[in-house]
PDB file of C-alpha atoms in Angstrom:
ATOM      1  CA  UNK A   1     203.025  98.041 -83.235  1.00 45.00           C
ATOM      2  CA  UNK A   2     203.517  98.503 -86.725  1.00 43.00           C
ATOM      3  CA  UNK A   3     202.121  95.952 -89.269  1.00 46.00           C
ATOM      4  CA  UNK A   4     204.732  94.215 -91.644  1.00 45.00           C
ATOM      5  CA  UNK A   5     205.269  95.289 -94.932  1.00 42.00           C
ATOM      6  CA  UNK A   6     203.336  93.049 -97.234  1.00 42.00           C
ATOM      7  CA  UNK A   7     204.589  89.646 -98.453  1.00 42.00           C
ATOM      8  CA  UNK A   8     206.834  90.085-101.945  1.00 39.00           C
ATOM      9  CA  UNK A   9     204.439  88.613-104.799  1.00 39.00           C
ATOM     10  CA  UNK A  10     205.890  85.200-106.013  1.00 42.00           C
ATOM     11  CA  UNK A  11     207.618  85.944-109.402  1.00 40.00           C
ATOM     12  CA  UNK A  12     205.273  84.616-112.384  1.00 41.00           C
ATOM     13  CA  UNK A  13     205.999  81.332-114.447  1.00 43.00           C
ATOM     14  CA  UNK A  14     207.722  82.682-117.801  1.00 37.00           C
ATOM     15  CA  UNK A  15     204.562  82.144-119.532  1.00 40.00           C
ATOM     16  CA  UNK A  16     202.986  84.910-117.724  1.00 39.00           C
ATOM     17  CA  UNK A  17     205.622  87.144-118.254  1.00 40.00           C
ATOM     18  CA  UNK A  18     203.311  89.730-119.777  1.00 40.00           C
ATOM     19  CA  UNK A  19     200.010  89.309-117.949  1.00 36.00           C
ATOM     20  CA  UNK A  20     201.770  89.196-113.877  1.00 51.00           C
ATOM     21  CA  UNK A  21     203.749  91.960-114.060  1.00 66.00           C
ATOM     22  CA  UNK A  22     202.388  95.637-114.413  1.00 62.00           C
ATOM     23  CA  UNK A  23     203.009  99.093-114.232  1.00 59.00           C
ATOM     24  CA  UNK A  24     202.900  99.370-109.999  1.00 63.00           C
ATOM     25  CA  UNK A  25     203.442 103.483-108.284  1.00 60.00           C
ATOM     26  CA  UNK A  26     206.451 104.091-106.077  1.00 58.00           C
ATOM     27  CA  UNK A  27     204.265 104.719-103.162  1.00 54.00           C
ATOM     28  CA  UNK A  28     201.002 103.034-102.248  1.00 48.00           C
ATOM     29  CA  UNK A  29     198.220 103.244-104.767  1.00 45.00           C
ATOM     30  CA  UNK A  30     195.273 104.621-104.643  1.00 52.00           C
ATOM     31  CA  UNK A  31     191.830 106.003-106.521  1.00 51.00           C
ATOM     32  CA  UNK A  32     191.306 109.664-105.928  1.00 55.00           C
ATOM     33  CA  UNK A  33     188.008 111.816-106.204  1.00 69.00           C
ATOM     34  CA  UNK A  34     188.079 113.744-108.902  1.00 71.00           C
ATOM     35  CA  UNK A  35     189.061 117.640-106.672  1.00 73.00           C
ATOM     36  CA  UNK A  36     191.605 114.888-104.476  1.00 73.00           C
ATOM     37  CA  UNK A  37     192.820 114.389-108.335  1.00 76.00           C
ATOM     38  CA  UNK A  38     193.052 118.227-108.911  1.00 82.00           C
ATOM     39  CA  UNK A  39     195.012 119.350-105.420  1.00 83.00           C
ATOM     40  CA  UNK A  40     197.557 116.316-105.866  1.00 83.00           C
ATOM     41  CA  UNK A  41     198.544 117.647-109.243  1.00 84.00           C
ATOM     42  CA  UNK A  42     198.668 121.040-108.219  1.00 89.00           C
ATOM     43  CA  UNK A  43     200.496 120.010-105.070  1.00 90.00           C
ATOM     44  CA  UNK A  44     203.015 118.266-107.254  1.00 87.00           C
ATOM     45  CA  UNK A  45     203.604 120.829-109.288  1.00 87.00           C
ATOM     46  CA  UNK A  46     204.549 123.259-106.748  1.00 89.00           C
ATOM     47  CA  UNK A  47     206.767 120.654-105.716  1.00 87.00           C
ATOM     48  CA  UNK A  48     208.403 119.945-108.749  1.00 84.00           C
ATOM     49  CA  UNK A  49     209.059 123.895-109.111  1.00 87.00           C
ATOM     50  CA  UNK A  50     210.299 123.832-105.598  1.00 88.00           C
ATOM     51  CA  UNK A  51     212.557 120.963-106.627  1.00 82.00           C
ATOM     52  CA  UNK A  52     214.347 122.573-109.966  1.00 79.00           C
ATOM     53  CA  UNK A  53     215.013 125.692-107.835  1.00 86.00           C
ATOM     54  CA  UNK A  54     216.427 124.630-104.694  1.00 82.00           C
ATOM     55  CA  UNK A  55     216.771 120.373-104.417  1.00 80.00           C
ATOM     56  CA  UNK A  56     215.271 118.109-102.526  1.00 79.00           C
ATOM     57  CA  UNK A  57     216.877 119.248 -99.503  1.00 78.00           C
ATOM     58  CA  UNK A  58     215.047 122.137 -99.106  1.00 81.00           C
ATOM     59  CA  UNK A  59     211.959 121.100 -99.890  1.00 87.00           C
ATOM     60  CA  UNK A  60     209.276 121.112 -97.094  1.00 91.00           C
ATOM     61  CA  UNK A  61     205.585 120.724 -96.857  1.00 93.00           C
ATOM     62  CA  UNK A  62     205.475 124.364 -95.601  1.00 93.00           C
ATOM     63  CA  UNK A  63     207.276 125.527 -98.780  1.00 92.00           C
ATOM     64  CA  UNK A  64     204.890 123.430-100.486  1.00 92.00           C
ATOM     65  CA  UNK A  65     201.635 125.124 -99.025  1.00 92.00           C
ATOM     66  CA  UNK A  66     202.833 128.025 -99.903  1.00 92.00           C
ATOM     67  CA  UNK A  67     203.942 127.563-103.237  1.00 92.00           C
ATOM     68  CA  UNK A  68     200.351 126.031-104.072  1.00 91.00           C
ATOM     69  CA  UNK A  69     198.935 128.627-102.474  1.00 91.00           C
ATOM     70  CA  UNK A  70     196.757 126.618 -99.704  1.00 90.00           C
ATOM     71  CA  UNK A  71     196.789 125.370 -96.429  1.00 90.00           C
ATOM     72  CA  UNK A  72     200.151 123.064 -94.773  1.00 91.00           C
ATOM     73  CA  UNK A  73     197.495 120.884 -93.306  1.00 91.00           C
ATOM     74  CA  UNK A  74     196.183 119.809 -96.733  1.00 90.00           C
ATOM     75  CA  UNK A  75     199.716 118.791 -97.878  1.00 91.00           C
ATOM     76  CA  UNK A  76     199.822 117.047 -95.231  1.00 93.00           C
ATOM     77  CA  UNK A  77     196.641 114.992 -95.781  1.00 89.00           C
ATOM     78  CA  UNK A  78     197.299 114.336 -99.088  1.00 88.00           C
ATOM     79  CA  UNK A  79     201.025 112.923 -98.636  1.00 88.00           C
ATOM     80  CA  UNK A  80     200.855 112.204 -95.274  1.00 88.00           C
ATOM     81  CA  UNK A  81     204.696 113.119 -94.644  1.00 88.00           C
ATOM     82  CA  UNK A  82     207.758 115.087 -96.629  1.00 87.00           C
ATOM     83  CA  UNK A  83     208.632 111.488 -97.809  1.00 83.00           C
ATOM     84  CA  UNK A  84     205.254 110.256 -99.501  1.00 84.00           C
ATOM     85  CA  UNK A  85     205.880 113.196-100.803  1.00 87.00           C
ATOM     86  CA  UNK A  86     208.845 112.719-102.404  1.00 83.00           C
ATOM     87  CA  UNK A  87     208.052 109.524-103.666  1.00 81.00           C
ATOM     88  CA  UNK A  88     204.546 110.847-105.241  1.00 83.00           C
ATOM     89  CA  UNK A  89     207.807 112.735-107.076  1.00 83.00           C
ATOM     90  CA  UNK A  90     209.070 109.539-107.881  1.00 80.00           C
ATOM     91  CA  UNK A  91     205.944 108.131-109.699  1.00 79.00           C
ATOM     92  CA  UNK A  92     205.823 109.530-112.600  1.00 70.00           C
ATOM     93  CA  UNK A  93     209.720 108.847-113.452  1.00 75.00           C
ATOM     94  CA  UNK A  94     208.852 105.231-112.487  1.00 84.00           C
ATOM     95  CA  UNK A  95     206.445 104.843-114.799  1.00 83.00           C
ATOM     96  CA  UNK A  96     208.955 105.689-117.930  1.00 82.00           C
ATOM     97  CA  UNK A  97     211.173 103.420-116.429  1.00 89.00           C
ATOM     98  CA  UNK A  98     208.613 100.453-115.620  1.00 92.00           C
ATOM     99  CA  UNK A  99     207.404 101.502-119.380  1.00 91.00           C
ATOM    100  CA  UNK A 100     210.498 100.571-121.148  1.00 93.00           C
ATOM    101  CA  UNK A 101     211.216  97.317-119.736  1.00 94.00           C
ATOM    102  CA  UNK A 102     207.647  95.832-119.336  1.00 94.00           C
ATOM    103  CA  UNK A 103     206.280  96.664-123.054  1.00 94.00           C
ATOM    104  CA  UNK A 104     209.210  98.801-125.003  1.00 95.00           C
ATOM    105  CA  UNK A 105     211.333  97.496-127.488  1.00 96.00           C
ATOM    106  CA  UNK A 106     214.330  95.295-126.523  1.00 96.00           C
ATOM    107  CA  UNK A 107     216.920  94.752-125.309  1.00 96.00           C
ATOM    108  CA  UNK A 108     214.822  95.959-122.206  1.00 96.00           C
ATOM    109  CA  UNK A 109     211.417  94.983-123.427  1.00 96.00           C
ATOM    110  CA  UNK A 110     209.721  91.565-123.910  1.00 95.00           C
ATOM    111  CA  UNK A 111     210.660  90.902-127.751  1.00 96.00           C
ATOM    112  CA  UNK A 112     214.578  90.214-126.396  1.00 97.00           C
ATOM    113  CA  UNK A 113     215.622  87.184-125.126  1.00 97.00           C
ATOM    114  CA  UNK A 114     215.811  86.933-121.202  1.00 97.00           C
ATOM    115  CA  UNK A 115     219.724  86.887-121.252  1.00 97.00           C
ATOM    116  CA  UNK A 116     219.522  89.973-123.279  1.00 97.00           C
ATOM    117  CA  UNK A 117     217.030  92.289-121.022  1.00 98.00           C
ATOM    118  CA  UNK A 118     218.906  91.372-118.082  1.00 98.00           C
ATOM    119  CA  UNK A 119     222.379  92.384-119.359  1.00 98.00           C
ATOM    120  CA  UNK A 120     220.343  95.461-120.166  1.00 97.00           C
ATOM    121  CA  UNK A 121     218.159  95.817-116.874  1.00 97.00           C
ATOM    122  CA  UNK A 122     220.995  96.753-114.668  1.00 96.00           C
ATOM    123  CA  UNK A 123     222.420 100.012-116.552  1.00 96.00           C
ATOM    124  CA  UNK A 124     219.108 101.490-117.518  1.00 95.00           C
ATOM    125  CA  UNK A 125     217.748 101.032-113.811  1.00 94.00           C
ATOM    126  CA  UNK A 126     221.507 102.659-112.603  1.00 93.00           C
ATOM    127  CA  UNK A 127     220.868 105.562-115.173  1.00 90.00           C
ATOM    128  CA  UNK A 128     217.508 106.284-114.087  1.00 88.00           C
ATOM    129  CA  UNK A 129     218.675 106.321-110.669  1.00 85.00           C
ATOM    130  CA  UNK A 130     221.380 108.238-110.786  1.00 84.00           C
ATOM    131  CA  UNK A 131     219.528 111.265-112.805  1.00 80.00           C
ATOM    132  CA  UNK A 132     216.938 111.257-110.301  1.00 80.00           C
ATOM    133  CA  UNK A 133     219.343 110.788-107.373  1.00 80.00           C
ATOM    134  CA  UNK A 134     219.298 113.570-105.235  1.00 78.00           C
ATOM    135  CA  UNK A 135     215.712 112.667-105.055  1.00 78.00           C
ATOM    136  CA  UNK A 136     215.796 109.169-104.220  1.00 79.00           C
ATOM    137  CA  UNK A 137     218.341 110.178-101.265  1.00 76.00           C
ATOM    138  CA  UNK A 138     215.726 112.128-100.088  1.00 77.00           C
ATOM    139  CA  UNK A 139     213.378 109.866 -99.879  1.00 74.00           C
ATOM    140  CA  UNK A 140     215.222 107.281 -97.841  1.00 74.00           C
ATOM    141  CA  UNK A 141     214.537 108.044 -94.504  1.00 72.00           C
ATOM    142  CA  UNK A 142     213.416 104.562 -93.661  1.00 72.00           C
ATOM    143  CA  UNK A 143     215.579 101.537 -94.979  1.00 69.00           C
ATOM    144  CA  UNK A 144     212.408  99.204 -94.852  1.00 70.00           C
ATOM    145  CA  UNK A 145     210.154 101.242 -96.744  1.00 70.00           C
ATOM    146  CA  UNK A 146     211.736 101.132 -99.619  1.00 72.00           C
ATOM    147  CA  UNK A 147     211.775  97.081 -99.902  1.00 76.00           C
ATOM    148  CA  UNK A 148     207.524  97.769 -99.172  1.00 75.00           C
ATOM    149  CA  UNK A 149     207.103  99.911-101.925  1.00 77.00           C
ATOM    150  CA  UNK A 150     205.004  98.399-104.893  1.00 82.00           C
ATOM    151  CA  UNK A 151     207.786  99.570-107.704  1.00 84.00           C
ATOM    152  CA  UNK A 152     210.732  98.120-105.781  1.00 87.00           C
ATOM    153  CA  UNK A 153     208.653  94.374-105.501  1.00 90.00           C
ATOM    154  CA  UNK A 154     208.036  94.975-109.380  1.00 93.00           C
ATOM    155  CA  UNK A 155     211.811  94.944-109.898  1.00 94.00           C
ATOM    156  CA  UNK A 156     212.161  92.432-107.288  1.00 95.00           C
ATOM    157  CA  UNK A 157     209.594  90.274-109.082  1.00 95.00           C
ATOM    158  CA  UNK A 158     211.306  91.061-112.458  1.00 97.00           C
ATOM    159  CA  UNK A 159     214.571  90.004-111.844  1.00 97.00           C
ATOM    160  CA  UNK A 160     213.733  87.132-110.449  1.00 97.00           C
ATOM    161  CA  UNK A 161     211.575  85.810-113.782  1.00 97.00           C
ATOM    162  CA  UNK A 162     214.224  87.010-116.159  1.00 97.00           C
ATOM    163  CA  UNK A 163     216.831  84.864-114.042  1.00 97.00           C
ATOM    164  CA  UNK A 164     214.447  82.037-114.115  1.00 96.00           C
ATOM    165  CA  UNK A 165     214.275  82.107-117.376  1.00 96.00           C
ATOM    166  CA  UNK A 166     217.365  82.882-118.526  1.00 96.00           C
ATOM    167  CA  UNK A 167     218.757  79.173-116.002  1.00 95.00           C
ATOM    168  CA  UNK A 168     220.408  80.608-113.407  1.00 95.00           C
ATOM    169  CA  UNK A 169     221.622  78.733-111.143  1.00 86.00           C
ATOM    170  CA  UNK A 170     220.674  79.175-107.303  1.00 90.00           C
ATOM    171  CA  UNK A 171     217.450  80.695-105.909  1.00 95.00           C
ATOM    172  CA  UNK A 172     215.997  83.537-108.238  1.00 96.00           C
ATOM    173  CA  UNK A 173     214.658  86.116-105.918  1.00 96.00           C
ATOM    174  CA  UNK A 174     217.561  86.058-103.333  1.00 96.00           C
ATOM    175  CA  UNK A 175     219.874  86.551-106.583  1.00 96.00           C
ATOM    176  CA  UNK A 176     217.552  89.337-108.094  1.00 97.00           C
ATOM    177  CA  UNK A 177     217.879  90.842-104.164  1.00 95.00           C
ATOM    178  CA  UNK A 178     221.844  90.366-104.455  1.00 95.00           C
ATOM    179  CA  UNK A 179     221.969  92.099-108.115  1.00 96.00           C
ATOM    180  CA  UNK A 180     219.614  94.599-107.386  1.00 95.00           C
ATOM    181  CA  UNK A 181     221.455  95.819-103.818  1.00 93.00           C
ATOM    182  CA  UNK A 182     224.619  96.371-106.052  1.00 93.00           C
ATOM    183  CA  UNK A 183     223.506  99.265-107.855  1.00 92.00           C
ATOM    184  CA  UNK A 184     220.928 100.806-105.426  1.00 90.00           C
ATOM    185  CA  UNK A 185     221.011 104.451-105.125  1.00 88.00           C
ATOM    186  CA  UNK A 186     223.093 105.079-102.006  1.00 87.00           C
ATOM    187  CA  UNK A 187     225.739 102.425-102.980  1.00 91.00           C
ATOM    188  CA  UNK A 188     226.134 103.713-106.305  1.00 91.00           C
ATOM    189  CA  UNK A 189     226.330 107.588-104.893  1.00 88.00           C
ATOM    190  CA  UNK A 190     229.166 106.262-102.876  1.00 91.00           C
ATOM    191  CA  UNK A 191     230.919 104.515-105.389  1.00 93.00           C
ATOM    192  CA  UNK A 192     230.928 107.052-107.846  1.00 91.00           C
ATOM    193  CA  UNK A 193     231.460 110.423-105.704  1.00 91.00           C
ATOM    194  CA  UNK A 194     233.156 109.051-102.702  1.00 93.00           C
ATOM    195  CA  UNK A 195     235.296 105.975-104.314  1.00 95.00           C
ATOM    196  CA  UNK A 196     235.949 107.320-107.969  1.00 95.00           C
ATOM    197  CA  UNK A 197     234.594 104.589-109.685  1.00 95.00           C
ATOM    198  CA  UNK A 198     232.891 105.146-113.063  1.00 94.00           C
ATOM    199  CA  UNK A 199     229.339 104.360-113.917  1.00 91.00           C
ATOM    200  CA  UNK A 200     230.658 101.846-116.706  1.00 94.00           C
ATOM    201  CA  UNK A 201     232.589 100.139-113.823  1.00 96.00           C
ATOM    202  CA  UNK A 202     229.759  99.621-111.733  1.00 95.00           C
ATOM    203  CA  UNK A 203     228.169  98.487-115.203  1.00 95.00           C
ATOM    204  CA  UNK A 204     230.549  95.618-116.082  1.00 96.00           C
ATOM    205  CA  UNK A 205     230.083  94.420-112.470  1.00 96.00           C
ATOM    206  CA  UNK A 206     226.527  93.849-113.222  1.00 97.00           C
ATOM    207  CA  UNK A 207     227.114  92.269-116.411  1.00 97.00           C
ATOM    208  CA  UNK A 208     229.994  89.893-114.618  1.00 97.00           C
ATOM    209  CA  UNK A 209     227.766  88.946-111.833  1.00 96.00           C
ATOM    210  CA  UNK A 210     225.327  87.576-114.240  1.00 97.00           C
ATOM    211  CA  UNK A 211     227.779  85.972-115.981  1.00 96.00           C
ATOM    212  CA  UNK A 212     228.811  84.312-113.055  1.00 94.00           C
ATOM    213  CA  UNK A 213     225.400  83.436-112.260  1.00 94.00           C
ATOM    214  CA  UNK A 214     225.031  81.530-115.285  1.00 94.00           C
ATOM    215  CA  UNK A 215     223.390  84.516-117.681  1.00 96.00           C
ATOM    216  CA  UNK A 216     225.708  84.639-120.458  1.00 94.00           C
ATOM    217  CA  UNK A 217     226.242  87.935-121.662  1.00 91.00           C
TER     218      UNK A 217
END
């Protein structure tokens, strides 16, 4: 049987704002040998080349043995399957992203208010997404992995502080889980390509749920 994904972490008290949360991977962490270093970065960047040429649909871990020039089986062993690898894609994307709004400047960062960063939160996470979407697609092969992930619990956890600071009204991390599912990748690739919607309509949506949550804008 497979073990449950691990418990969400209980969102900090807003005077631990900047000590609780931290820069978490989009996949499982981990600390890597110094040649385990080396063959991930390699690995990744055969990937990545793999990825500008043909998409993410098209990107295997034969291609990516051969492309790197070594053996499938040590793809394999270092990602486990074609979707850790595509997250290990992911990481370094995330960490720009987890960048800006845990230390950057505001309206995302900590010097803004917490009204402020959320109004802002939404929109920057949909823009990262969407430039990066393809890839995210791709990596969604199994709808409960991606609420396990230690990035997705860091927006989770997020969310749910700013709202608790900010007063709004209700129970904080089942509203951060209701904001957060209306912009998620998939949604927002069917809003936009399939319903005709703009990106600055999804955008105001965000910034009138909030409102009606009690986050004045």
């Amino acid at each position: 049987m497979t073990a449950p994904p691990p418990p969400l972490p209980r969102p900090p008290d807003p005077g631990e704002a900047r000590t609780n949360l931290v820069l978490a991977a989009v996949g499982e962490p981990e600390l890597l040998r110094a040649d385990a270093a080396r063959n991930r970065v390699l690995l990744l960047d055969a990937a990545s080349r793999l990825l500008a040429c043909s998409g993410p649909a098209n990107l295997t871990m034969e291609s990516v043995a051969t492309a790197a020039g070594v053996g499938k089986g040590t793809v394999f062993r270092r990602f486990k399957d074609r979707t850790g690898l595509l997250i290990a894609l992911l990481d370094h994307r995330e960490a720009l992203l987890q960048a800006a709004f845990l230390s950057g400047p505001p309206p995302l960062g900590p010097d803004a208010p917490a009204a402020e960063r959320l109004h802002a939160f939404g929109p920057a996470l949909m823009r990262h997404e969407r430039d990066h979407h393809e890839l995210i697609l791709a990596s969604r092969n199994d709808p409960l992995r991606t609420y396990a992930v230690p990035a997705q619990r860091l927006r989770l956890s997020h969310v749910s502080l700013l709202l608790r600071q900010a007063g709004a009204g209700g129970e904080p991390e089942l509203l951060a889980h209701t904001l957060l599912g209306t912009i998620d990748t998939p949604l927002v690739h069917h809003l936009t390509c399939e319903r005709g919607l703009s990106t600055g309509q999804l955008e105001e949506g965000w910034h009138e749920l909030l409102t009606r949550y009690g986050v004045p804008r």
